[in-house]
PDB file of C-alpha atoms in Angstrom:
ATOM      1  CA  MET A   1      95.050  83.767  90.937  1.00  0.00           C
ATOM      2  CA  ILE A   2      92.011  85.819  89.681  1.00  0.00           C
ATOM      3  CA  ALA A   3      92.809  88.847  87.585  1.00  0.00           C
ATOM      4  CA  CYS A   4      91.067  91.238  84.896  1.00  0.00           C
ATOM      5  CA  VAL A   5      93.103  92.128  81.827  1.00  0.00           C
ATOM      6  CA  THR A   6      92.243  95.296  79.737  1.00  0.00           C
ATOM      7  CA  PHE A   7      95.223  97.462  79.280  1.00  0.00           C
ATOM      8  CA  GLU A   8      97.801  96.077  81.934  1.00  0.00           C
ATOM      9  CA  THR A   9     100.529  93.390  81.812  1.00  0.00           C
ATOM     10  CA  ALA A  10     102.945  93.868  84.818  1.00  0.00           C
ATOM     11  CA  LYS A  11     100.109  94.269  87.209  1.00  0.00           C
ATOM     12  CA  VAL A  12      98.907  90.785  86.335  1.00  0.00           C
ATOM     13  CA  VAL A  13     102.040  88.914  85.708  1.00  0.00           C
ATOM     14  CA  GLU A  14     104.395  90.181  88.290  1.00  0.00           C
ATOM     15  CA  PRO A  15     101.908  89.328  91.390  1.00  0.00           C
ATOM     16  CA  ALA A  16     101.416  85.930  89.815  1.00  0.00           C
ATOM     17  CA  LEU A  17     105.092  85.289  89.859  1.00  0.00           C
ATOM     18  CA  TYR A  18     105.455  86.787  93.220  1.00  0.00           C
ATOM     19  CA  TYR A  19     102.791  84.260  94.766  1.00  0.00           C
ATOM     20  CA  GLU A  20     104.285  81.383  92.569  1.00  0.00           C
ATOM     21  CA  VAL A  21     100.771  80.599  91.275  1.00  0.00           C
ATOM     22  CA  ASN A  22     100.247  77.644  89.169  1.00  0.00           C
ATOM     23  CA  LYS A  23      96.827  78.801  87.621  1.00  0.00           C
ATOM     24  CA  VAL A  24      95.508  82.027  86.434  1.00  0.00           C
ATOM     25  CA  HIS A  25      91.981  82.895  85.627  1.00  0.00           C
ATOM     26  CA  ILE A  26      92.023  85.983  83.184  1.00  0.00           C
ATOM     27  CA  ILE A  27      88.556  87.823  83.106  1.00  0.00           C
ATOM     28  CA  ARG A  28      88.500  90.050  79.793  1.00  0.00           C
ATOM     29  CA  TYR A  29      85.731  91.056  77.287  1.00  0.00           C
ATOM     30  CA  LEU A  30      85.745  90.881  73.521  1.00  0.00           C
ATOM     31  CA  LYS A  31      82.699  91.899  71.871  1.00  0.00           C
ATOM     32  CA  ASP A  32      84.032  91.755  68.341  1.00  0.00           C
ATOM     33  CA  PRO A  33      87.427  90.182  68.276  1.00  0.00           C
ATOM     34  CA  THR A  34      87.950  91.244  64.551  1.00  0.00           C
ATOM     35  CA  SER A  35      87.380  94.877  65.247  1.00  0.00           C
ATOM     36  CA  GLU A  36      90.317  97.319  66.084  1.00  0.00           C
ATOM     37  CA  GLY A  37      89.501  97.633  69.706  1.00  0.00           C
ATOM     38  CA  GLY A  38      88.973  93.893  69.863  1.00  0.00           C
ATOM     39  CA  LYS A  39      92.371  93.336  68.465  1.00  0.00           C
ATOM     40  CA  ILE A  40      94.034  95.685  70.847  1.00  0.00           C
ATOM     41  CA  TYR A  41      92.230  94.078  74.016  1.00  0.00           C
ATOM     42  CA  ASP A  42      93.201  90.713  72.633  1.00  0.00           C
ATOM     43  CA  SER A  43      96.788  91.767  72.253  1.00  0.00           C
ATOM     44  CA  PHE A  44      96.975  92.572  76.173  1.00  0.00           C
ATOM     45  CA  CYS A  45      95.472  89.276  77.088  1.00  0.00           C
ATOM     46  CA  ASN A  46      97.818  87.210  74.744  1.00  0.00           C
ATOM     47  CA  ARG A  47     100.866  89.042  76.210  1.00  0.00           C
ATOM     48  CA  VAL A  48     100.018  88.412  79.613  1.00  0.00           C
ATOM     49  CA  THR A  49      99.570  84.637  78.924  1.00  0.00           C
ATOM     50  CA  GLU A  50     102.981  84.738  76.980  1.00  0.00           C
ATOM     51  CA  LEU A  51     104.739  86.477  79.992  1.00  0.00           C
ATOM     52  CA  LEU A  52     103.176  83.996  82.581  1.00  0.00           C
ATOM     53  CA  ARG A  53     104.414  80.912  80.626  1.00  0.00           C
ATOM     54  CA  GLU A  54     107.656  82.422  79.744  1.00  0.00           C
ATOM     55  CA  GLU A  55     108.745  83.657  83.123  1.00  0.00           C
ATOM     56  CA  SER A  56     107.205  81.363  85.577  1.00  0.00           C
ATOM     57  CA  PRO A  57     109.163  78.333  86.629  1.00  0.00           C
ATOM     58  CA  LEU A  58     105.967  76.432  86.912  1.00  0.00           C
ATOM     59  CA  ASP A  59     103.791  75.152  84.198  1.00  0.00           C
ATOM     60  CA  VAL A  60     101.148  77.865  84.561  1.00  0.00           C
ATOM     61  CA  GLU A  61      97.570  76.910  83.566  1.00  0.00           C
ATOM     62  CA  VAL A  62      95.728  79.997  81.903  1.00  0.00           C
ATOM     63  CA  SER A  63      91.941  80.005  81.907  1.00  0.00           C
ATOM     64  CA  ILE A  64      90.285  82.895  79.866  1.00  0.00           C
ATOM     65  CA  HIS A  65      86.802  84.058  80.779  1.00  0.00           C
ATOM     66  CA  ASN A  66      85.126  86.195  78.318  1.00  0.00           C
ATOM     67  CA  GLU A  67      82.617  88.257  80.353  1.00  0.00           C
ATOM     68  CA  ARG A  68      81.413  91.975  80.214  1.00  0.00           C
ATOM     69  CA  VAL A  69      84.198  93.514  82.480  1.00  0.00           C
ATOM     70  CA  SER A  70      82.360  96.859  82.733  1.00  0.00           C
ATOM     71  CA  ASP A  71      79.303  95.389  84.249  1.00  0.00           C
ATOM     72  CA  PHE A  72      79.326  95.060  88.077  1.00  0.00           C
ATOM     73  CA  SER A  73      76.855  92.082  88.728  1.00  0.00           C
ATOM     74  CA  THR A  74      78.430  90.104  85.988  1.00  0.00           C
ATOM     75  CA  MET A  75      81.924  90.722  87.475  1.00  0.00           C
ATOM     76  CA  LEU A  76      80.582  89.674  91.023  1.00  0.00           C
ATOM     77  CA  ARG A  77      78.944  86.582  89.454  1.00  0.00           C
ATOM     78  CA  THR A  78      81.828  85.533  87.373  1.00  0.00           C
ATOM     79  CA  VAL A  79      84.432  86.053  90.289  1.00  0.00           C
ATOM     80  CA  LEU A  80      81.982  84.007  92.836  1.00  0.00           C
ATOM     81  CA  SER A  81      81.673  81.224  90.404  1.00  0.00           C
ATOM     82  CA  ILE A  82      85.451  80.993  89.814  1.00  0.00           C
ATOM     83  CA  ILE A  83      85.990  81.074  93.692  1.00  0.00           C
ATOM     84  CA  GLN A  84      83.501  78.435  94.300  1.00  0.00           C
ATOM     85  CA  CYS A  85      84.543  76.076  91.483  1.00  0.00           C
ATOM     86  CA  GLU A  86      88.213  76.232  92.720  1.00  0.00           C
ATOM     87  CA  MET A  87      87.384  75.725  96.420  1.00  0.00           C
ATOM     88  CA  ARG A  88      85.234  72.579  95.102  1.00  0.00           C
ATOM     89  CA  GLU A  89      87.929  71.126  93.017  1.00  0.00           C
ATOM     90  CA  GLU A  90      90.788  71.759  95.515  1.00  0.00           C
ATOM     91  CA  PRO A  91      89.702  72.561  98.910  1.00  0.00           C
ATOM     92  CA  GLY A  92      92.074  74.552 101.116  1.00  0.00           C
ATOM     93  CA  CYS A  93      93.850  75.861  98.080  1.00  0.00           C
ATOM     94  CA  GLU A  94      95.508  79.312  98.195  1.00  0.00           C
ATOM     95  CA  LEU A  95      93.390  81.433  96.022  1.00  0.00           C
ATOM     96  CA  TYR A  96      94.491  85.158  95.386  1.00  0.00           C
ATOM     97  CA  VAL A  97      92.322  87.696  93.930  1.00  0.00           C
ATOM     98  CA  ASN A  98      94.036  90.443  92.277  1.00  0.00           C
ATOM     99  CA  ILE A  99      91.783  93.861  92.532  1.00  0.00           C
ATOM    100  CA  SER A 100      94.429  96.173  91.093  1.00  0.00           C
ATOM    101  CA  ALA A 101      94.197  95.467  87.333  1.00  0.00           C
ATOM    102  CA  GLY A 102      90.944  95.937  85.092  1.00  0.00           C
ATOM    103  CA  THR A 103      87.818  97.964  85.120  1.00  0.00           C
ATOM    104  CA  PRO A 104      86.833  99.725  88.525  1.00  0.00           C
ATOM    105  CA  GLU A 105      83.570  97.310  88.026  1.00  0.00           C
ATOM    106  CA  TYR A 106      85.862  94.387  88.435  1.00  0.00           C
ATOM    107  CA  ALA A 107      87.886  95.735  91.180  1.00  0.00           C
ATOM    108  CA  ALA A 108      84.660  96.491  93.420  1.00  0.00           C
ATOM    109  CA  ALA A 109      83.026  93.165  92.666  1.00  0.00           C
ATOM    110  CA  SER A 110      86.385  91.019  93.175  1.00  0.00           C
ATOM    111  CA  ALA A 111      86.983  92.649  96.463  1.00  0.00           C
ATOM    112  CA  ILE A 112      83.472  92.080  97.574  1.00  0.00           C
ATOM    113  CA  ALA A 113      83.322  88.573  96.241  1.00  0.00           C
ATOM    114  CA  SER A 114      86.849  87.669  97.874  1.00  0.00           C
ATOM    115  CA  MET A 115      85.499  88.776 101.240  1.00  0.00           C
ATOM    116  CA  MET A 116      82.462  86.695 101.082  1.00  0.00           C
ATOM    117  CA  VAL A 117      84.475  83.161 101.023  1.00  0.00           C
ATOM    118  CA  ASP A 118      86.659  82.160 103.782  1.00  0.00           C
ATOM    119  CA  GLY A 119      90.245  81.641 102.942  1.00  0.00           C
ATOM    120  CA  VAL A 120      90.304  83.893  99.737  1.00  0.00           C
ATOM    121  CA  ILE A 121      93.123  86.261  99.627  1.00  0.00           C
ATOM    122  CA  PRO A 122      92.315  89.747  97.962  1.00  0.00           C
ATOM    123  CA  PHE A 123      95.517  91.770  97.122  1.00  0.00           C
ATOM    124  CA  SER A 124      96.301  95.124  95.569  1.00  0.00           C
ATOM    125  CA  VAL A 125      99.577  96.199  93.767  1.00  0.00           C
ATOM    126  CA  GLY A 126     100.920  99.584  93.114  1.00  0.00           C
ATOM    127  CA  SER A 127     102.719 100.917  90.128  1.00  0.00           C
ATOM    128  CA  LYS A 128     106.413 101.298  90.844  1.00  0.00           C
ATOM    129  CA  GLU A 129     107.087 102.848  87.078  1.00  0.00           C
ATOM    130  CA  TYR A 130     104.934 103.940  84.237  1.00  0.00           C
ATOM    131  CA  THR A 131     105.280 103.774  80.600  1.00  0.00           C
ATOM    132  CA  VAL A 132     104.491 107.265  80.023  1.00  0.00           C
ATOM    133  CA  PRO A 133     107.481 109.589  81.158  1.00  0.00           C
ATOM    134  CA  THR A 134     106.184 112.545  83.022  1.00  0.00           C
ATOM    135  CA  GLU A 135     107.451 115.020  80.544  1.00  0.00           C
ATOM    136  CA  ARG A 136     105.011 113.312  78.037  1.00  0.00           C
ATOM    137  CA  ILE A 137     102.045 113.518  80.130  1.00  0.00           C
ATOM    138  CA  PRO A 138     100.941 116.910  78.697  1.00  0.00           C
ATOM    139  CA  GLU A 139     101.296 115.585  75.092  1.00  0.00           C
ATOM    140  CA  ILE A 140      99.014 112.474  75.864  1.00  0.00           C
ATOM    141  CA  TYR A 141      96.575 113.603  78.424  1.00  0.00           C
ATOM    142  CA  TYR A 142      96.012 117.211  77.680  1.00  0.00           C
ATOM    143  CA  VAL A 143      93.681 118.649  74.947  1.00  0.00           C
ATOM    144  CA  ASP A 144      94.032 122.229  73.755  1.00  0.00           C
ATOM    145  CA  GLY A 145      96.555 122.772  76.850  1.00  0.00           C
ATOM    146  CA  ASN A 146      94.206 121.400  79.314  1.00  0.00           C
ATOM    147  CA  PRO A 147      94.488 118.428  81.436  1.00  0.00           C
ATOM    148  CA  VAL A 148      91.736 115.701  80.241  1.00  0.00           C
ATOM    149  CA  GLY A 149      93.160 112.245  80.982  1.00  0.00           C
ATOM    150  CA  LEU A 150      92.634 109.022  79.301  1.00  0.00           C
ATOM    151  CA  THR A 151      88.775 109.537  79.137  1.00  0.00           C
ATOM    152  CA  LYS A 152      87.717 112.205  76.954  1.00  0.00           C
ATOM    153  CA  ALA A 153      83.762 111.757  77.615  1.00  0.00           C
ATOM    154  CA  THR A 154      81.696 109.344  79.530  1.00  0.00           C
ATOM    155  CA  TYR A 155      78.370 107.493  79.367  1.00  0.00           C
ATOM    156  CA  ASP A 156      75.710 108.089  81.685  1.00  0.00           C
ATOM    157  CA  PRO A 157      76.184 107.023  85.304  1.00  0.00           C
ATOM    158  CA  ARG A 158      74.868 103.510  86.301  1.00  0.00           C
ATOM    159  CA  VAL A 159      73.980 102.777  89.874  1.00  0.00           C
ATOM    160  CA  LEU A 160      75.393  99.632  91.280  1.00  0.00           C
ATOM    161  CA  PRO A 161      73.087  96.991  92.710  1.00  0.00           C
ATOM    162  CA  SER A 162      73.033  97.004  96.424  1.00  0.00           C
ATOM    163  CA  TYR A 163      74.077  94.107  98.591  1.00  0.00           C
ATOM    164  CA  ASN A 164      73.689  94.329 102.147  1.00  0.00           C
ATOM    165  CA  ILE A 165      76.833  93.688 104.124  1.00  0.00           C
ATOM    166  CA  ASP A 166      76.318  94.032 108.000  1.00  0.00           C
ATOM    167  CA  MET A 167      78.624  96.457 109.925  1.00  0.00           C
ATOM    168  CA  PRO A 168      80.174  95.005 112.780  1.00  0.00           C
ATOM    169  CA  ASP A 169      78.779  95.408 116.191  1.00  0.00           C
ATOM    170  CA  GLU A 170      79.950  98.723 117.571  1.00  0.00           C
ATOM    171  CA  ALA A 171      80.237  97.648 121.325  1.00  0.00           C
ATOM    172  CA  LEU A 172      82.454  94.711 120.141  1.00  0.00           C
ATOM    173  CA  ILE A 173      84.667  97.034 117.951  1.00  0.00           C
ATOM    174  CA  LYS A 174      85.053  99.707 120.634  1.00  0.00           C
ATOM    175  CA  GLY A 175      85.548  97.156 123.499  1.00  0.00           C
ATOM    176  CA  LEU A 176      88.431  95.503 121.275  1.00  0.00           C
ATOM    177  CA  ARG A 177      90.052  98.827 120.881  1.00  0.00           C
ATOM    178  CA  ILE A 178      89.978  99.449 124.802  1.00  0.00           C
ATOM    179  CA  LEU A 179      91.695  95.767 125.045  1.00  0.00           C
ATOM    180  CA  ASN A 180      94.249  96.742 122.551  1.00  0.00           C
ATOM    181  CA  ASP A 181      94.917 100.073 124.139  1.00  0.00           C
ATOM    182  CA  ARG A 182      95.262  98.709 127.496  1.00  0.00           C
ATOM    183  CA  ASN A 183      97.800  95.962 126.223  1.00  0.00           C
ATOM    184  CA  GLU A 184      99.808  98.649 124.534  1.00  0.00           C
ATOM    185  CA  ALA A 185      99.892 100.750 127.760  1.00  0.00           C
ATOM    186  CA  GLY A 186     101.040  97.633 129.778  1.00  0.00           C
ATOM    187  CA  LEU A 187      97.785  97.845 131.784  1.00  0.00           C
ATOM    188  CA  PRO A 188      96.073  94.704 133.058  1.00  0.00           C
ATOM    189  CA  VAL A 189      93.346  93.101 130.903  1.00  0.00           C
ATOM    190  CA  THR A 190      92.013  90.888 133.616  1.00  0.00           C
ATOM    191  CA  SER A 191      88.138  90.678 133.332  1.00  0.00           C
ATOM    192  CA  GLY A 192      87.708  92.783 136.196  1.00  0.00           C
ATOM    193  CA  LYS A 193      89.743  95.550 134.862  1.00  0.00           C
ATOM    194  CA  MET A 194      88.207  95.221 131.329  1.00  0.00           C
ATOM    195  CA  ILE A 195      84.772  95.218 132.842  1.00  0.00           C
ATOM    196  CA  VAL A 196      85.349  98.379 134.724  1.00  0.00           C
ATOM    197  CA  ALA A 197      86.696  99.975 131.274  1.00  0.00           C
ATOM    198  CA  LEU A 198      83.806  98.851 129.523  1.00  0.00           C
ATOM    199  CA  LYS A 199      81.395 100.358 131.868  1.00  0.00           C
ATOM    200  CA  ASP A 200      83.309 103.515 131.833  1.00  0.00           C
ATOM    201  CA  ALA A 201      83.098 103.566 128.041  1.00  0.00           C
ATOM    202  CA  GLY A 202      79.113 102.929 128.142  1.00  0.00           C
ATOM    203  CA  LEU A 203      79.672  99.526 126.441  1.00  0.00           C
ATOM    204  CA  TRP A 204      78.542  97.427 129.182  1.00  0.00           C
ATOM    205  CA  TYR A 205      74.750  96.680 128.768  1.00  0.00           C
ATOM    206  CA  ARG A 206      74.180  94.001 131.417  1.00  0.00           C
ATOM    207  CA  ASP A 207      72.382  94.937 134.677  1.00  0.00           C
ATOM    208  CA  THR A 208      74.675  93.315 137.071  1.00  0.00           C
ATOM    209  CA  GLU A 209      74.682  95.936 139.813  1.00  0.00           C
ATOM    210  CA  ALA A 210      74.758  94.155 143.399  1.00  0.00           C
ATOM    211  CA  ARG A 211      71.815  95.162 145.630  1.00  0.00           C
ATOM    212  CA  SER A 212      73.723  94.615 148.777  1.00  0.00           C
ATOM    213  CA  GLU A 213      77.322  94.419 150.076  1.00  0.00           C
ATOM    214  CA  ASP A 214      77.101  90.490 150.599  1.00  0.00           C
ATOM    215  CA  ARG A 215      76.375  90.078 147.016  1.00  0.00           C
ATOM    216  CA  LYS A 216      79.433  91.804 145.628  1.00  0.00           C
ATOM    217  CA  SER A 217      81.231  88.458 145.180  1.00  0.00           C
ATOM    218  CA  ASN A 218      78.298  87.010 143.349  1.00  0.00           C
ATOM    219  CA  GLN A 219      78.071  90.196 141.138  1.00  0.00           C
ATOM    220  CA  ARG A 220      81.863  89.872 140.194  1.00  0.00           C
ATOM    221  CA  GLN A 221      81.445  86.047 139.213  1.00  0.00           C
ATOM    222  CA  THR A 222      78.360  87.075 137.118  1.00  0.00           C
ATOM    223  CA  GLU A 223      80.139  89.814 135.362  1.00  0.00           C
ATOM    224  CA  ALA A 224      83.098  87.644 134.566  1.00  0.00           C
ATOM    225  CA  VAL A 225      80.671  84.979 132.905  1.00  0.00           C
ATOM    226  CA  TYR A 226      78.816  87.758 130.768  1.00  0.00           C
ATOM    227  CA  TYR A 227      82.283  89.441 129.795  1.00  0.00           C
ATOM    228  CA  GLN A 228      83.460  86.040 128.466  1.00  0.00           C
ATOM    229  CA  ARG A 229      80.214  85.305 126.688  1.00  0.00           C
ATOM    230  CA  ASP A 230      79.536  88.910 125.295  1.00  0.00           C
ATOM    231  CA  PHE A 231      83.072  89.899 124.496  1.00  0.00           C
ATOM    232  CA  ILE A 232      85.759  87.306 124.630  1.00  0.00           C
ATOM    233  CA  THR A 233      83.957  84.476 123.022  1.00  0.00           C
ATOM    234  CA  LYS A 234      82.630  86.621 120.167  1.00  0.00           C
ATOM    235  CA  TRP A 235      86.079  88.262 119.607  1.00  0.00           C
ATOM    236  CA  LEU A 236      87.594  84.772 119.500  1.00  0.00           C
ATOM    237  CA  ARG A 237      85.156  83.620 116.913  1.00  0.00           C
ATOM    238  CA  SER A 238      85.727  86.508 114.568  1.00  0.00           C
ATOM    239  CA  GLY A 239      89.426  85.864 115.006  1.00  0.00           C
ATOM    240  CA  TRP A 240      90.012  89.268 116.239  1.00  0.00           C
ATOM    241  CA  ILE A 241      91.922  88.174 119.324  1.00  0.00           C
ATOM    242  CA  GLU A 242      94.068  85.401 120.351  1.00  0.00           C
ATOM    243  CA  LYS A 243      95.623  83.978 123.642  1.00  0.00           C
ATOM    244  CA  ASP A 244      99.312  84.849 124.343  1.00  0.00           C
ATOM    245  CA  GLU A 245     100.279  81.993 126.426  1.00  0.00           C
ATOM    246  CA  ARG A 246     103.565  83.447 127.529  1.00  0.00           C
ATOM    247  CA  ARG A 247     101.855  86.504 129.083  1.00  0.00           C
ATOM    248  CA  ASN A 248      98.692  84.771 129.869  1.00  0.00           C
ATOM    249  CA  ARG A 249      96.471  87.363 128.273  1.00  0.00           C
ATOM    250  CA  TYR A 250      94.364  87.874 125.206  1.00  0.00           C
ATOM    251  CA  VAL A 251      96.059  90.137 122.319  1.00  0.00           C
ATOM    252  CA  ILE A 252      94.552  91.482 119.221  1.00  0.00           C
ATOM    253  CA  THR A 253      95.422  89.837 115.877  1.00  0.00           C
ATOM    254  CA  ASP A 254      95.946  91.427 112.609  1.00  0.00           C
ATOM    255  CA  GLU A 255      92.589  91.144 111.396  1.00  0.00           C
ATOM    256  CA  GLY A 256      91.319  92.725 114.685  1.00  0.00           C
ATOM    257  CA  ARG A 257      93.568  95.524 114.258  1.00  0.00           C
ATOM    258  CA  ASN A 258      92.068  96.058 110.656  1.00  0.00           C
ATOM    259  CA  PHE A 259      88.775  96.172 112.275  1.00  0.00           C
ATOM    260  CA  ILE A 260      89.613  98.857 114.991  1.00  0.00           C
ATOM    261  CA  THR A 261      91.507 101.144 112.468  1.00  0.00           C
ATOM    262  CA  THR A 262      88.621 100.893 110.220  1.00  0.00           C
ATOM    263  CA  PHE A 263      85.251 101.021 112.007  1.00  0.00           C
ATOM    264  CA  PHE A 264      83.867 103.402 114.593  1.00  0.00           C
ATOM    265  CA  THR A 265      87.041 105.443 114.678  1.00  0.00           C
ATOM    266  CA  ASP A 266      85.298 108.452 116.013  1.00  0.00           C
TER     267      ASP A 266
END
């Protein structure tokens, strides 16, 4: 597992125990270990290490990476480097990336990095209980009777570097949604029925209209080939559908469902 440690312990330790990991990469930053702030950051990192070794039934290996956790590019480079190193040393290993603990820069970078490499599993974990009781929030997070929060003042904003991540093809996503909707409604999803539905939705871009009645049969065969090539093959290659042999039809996978609930929902 890869995680960032700043001021959290449970958000790092409990997922590691849940997934039964045997190695944890902790990313933290100590500019001056002798300063008061450095000692505080170090105490959290040390406590996480202690808990991992005390509470896990496994002999957990902990690797510490001292990198600037407030710098997005540094975090992206660091997380990618760890991922690639682990994949080389142990191909096919289960590698979890904790995006819930640490800085916002780490969270964004680790989420992007984990989606760049096949087989990496990013996850988030919510807070079930807090160390600060509700009745003490005004005492800790208010100033002069006004809600302020943990941060009292900020540095100037820093624009994150841009990395081009292609959007999925709109016709493929909307066509996939049609396939799923027809499956859920119990409607047939044969190539002929799907082609009609795709045409009705304006998603069919091939000019396959027959010019005469005696060419209707050839048109259907040609369209079936294009449907297989332009939709089914690409959905399968992306892992968005799978064949339900029992019902002899294609059905959407969990990954495919994630895509149709995220993109082009208008």
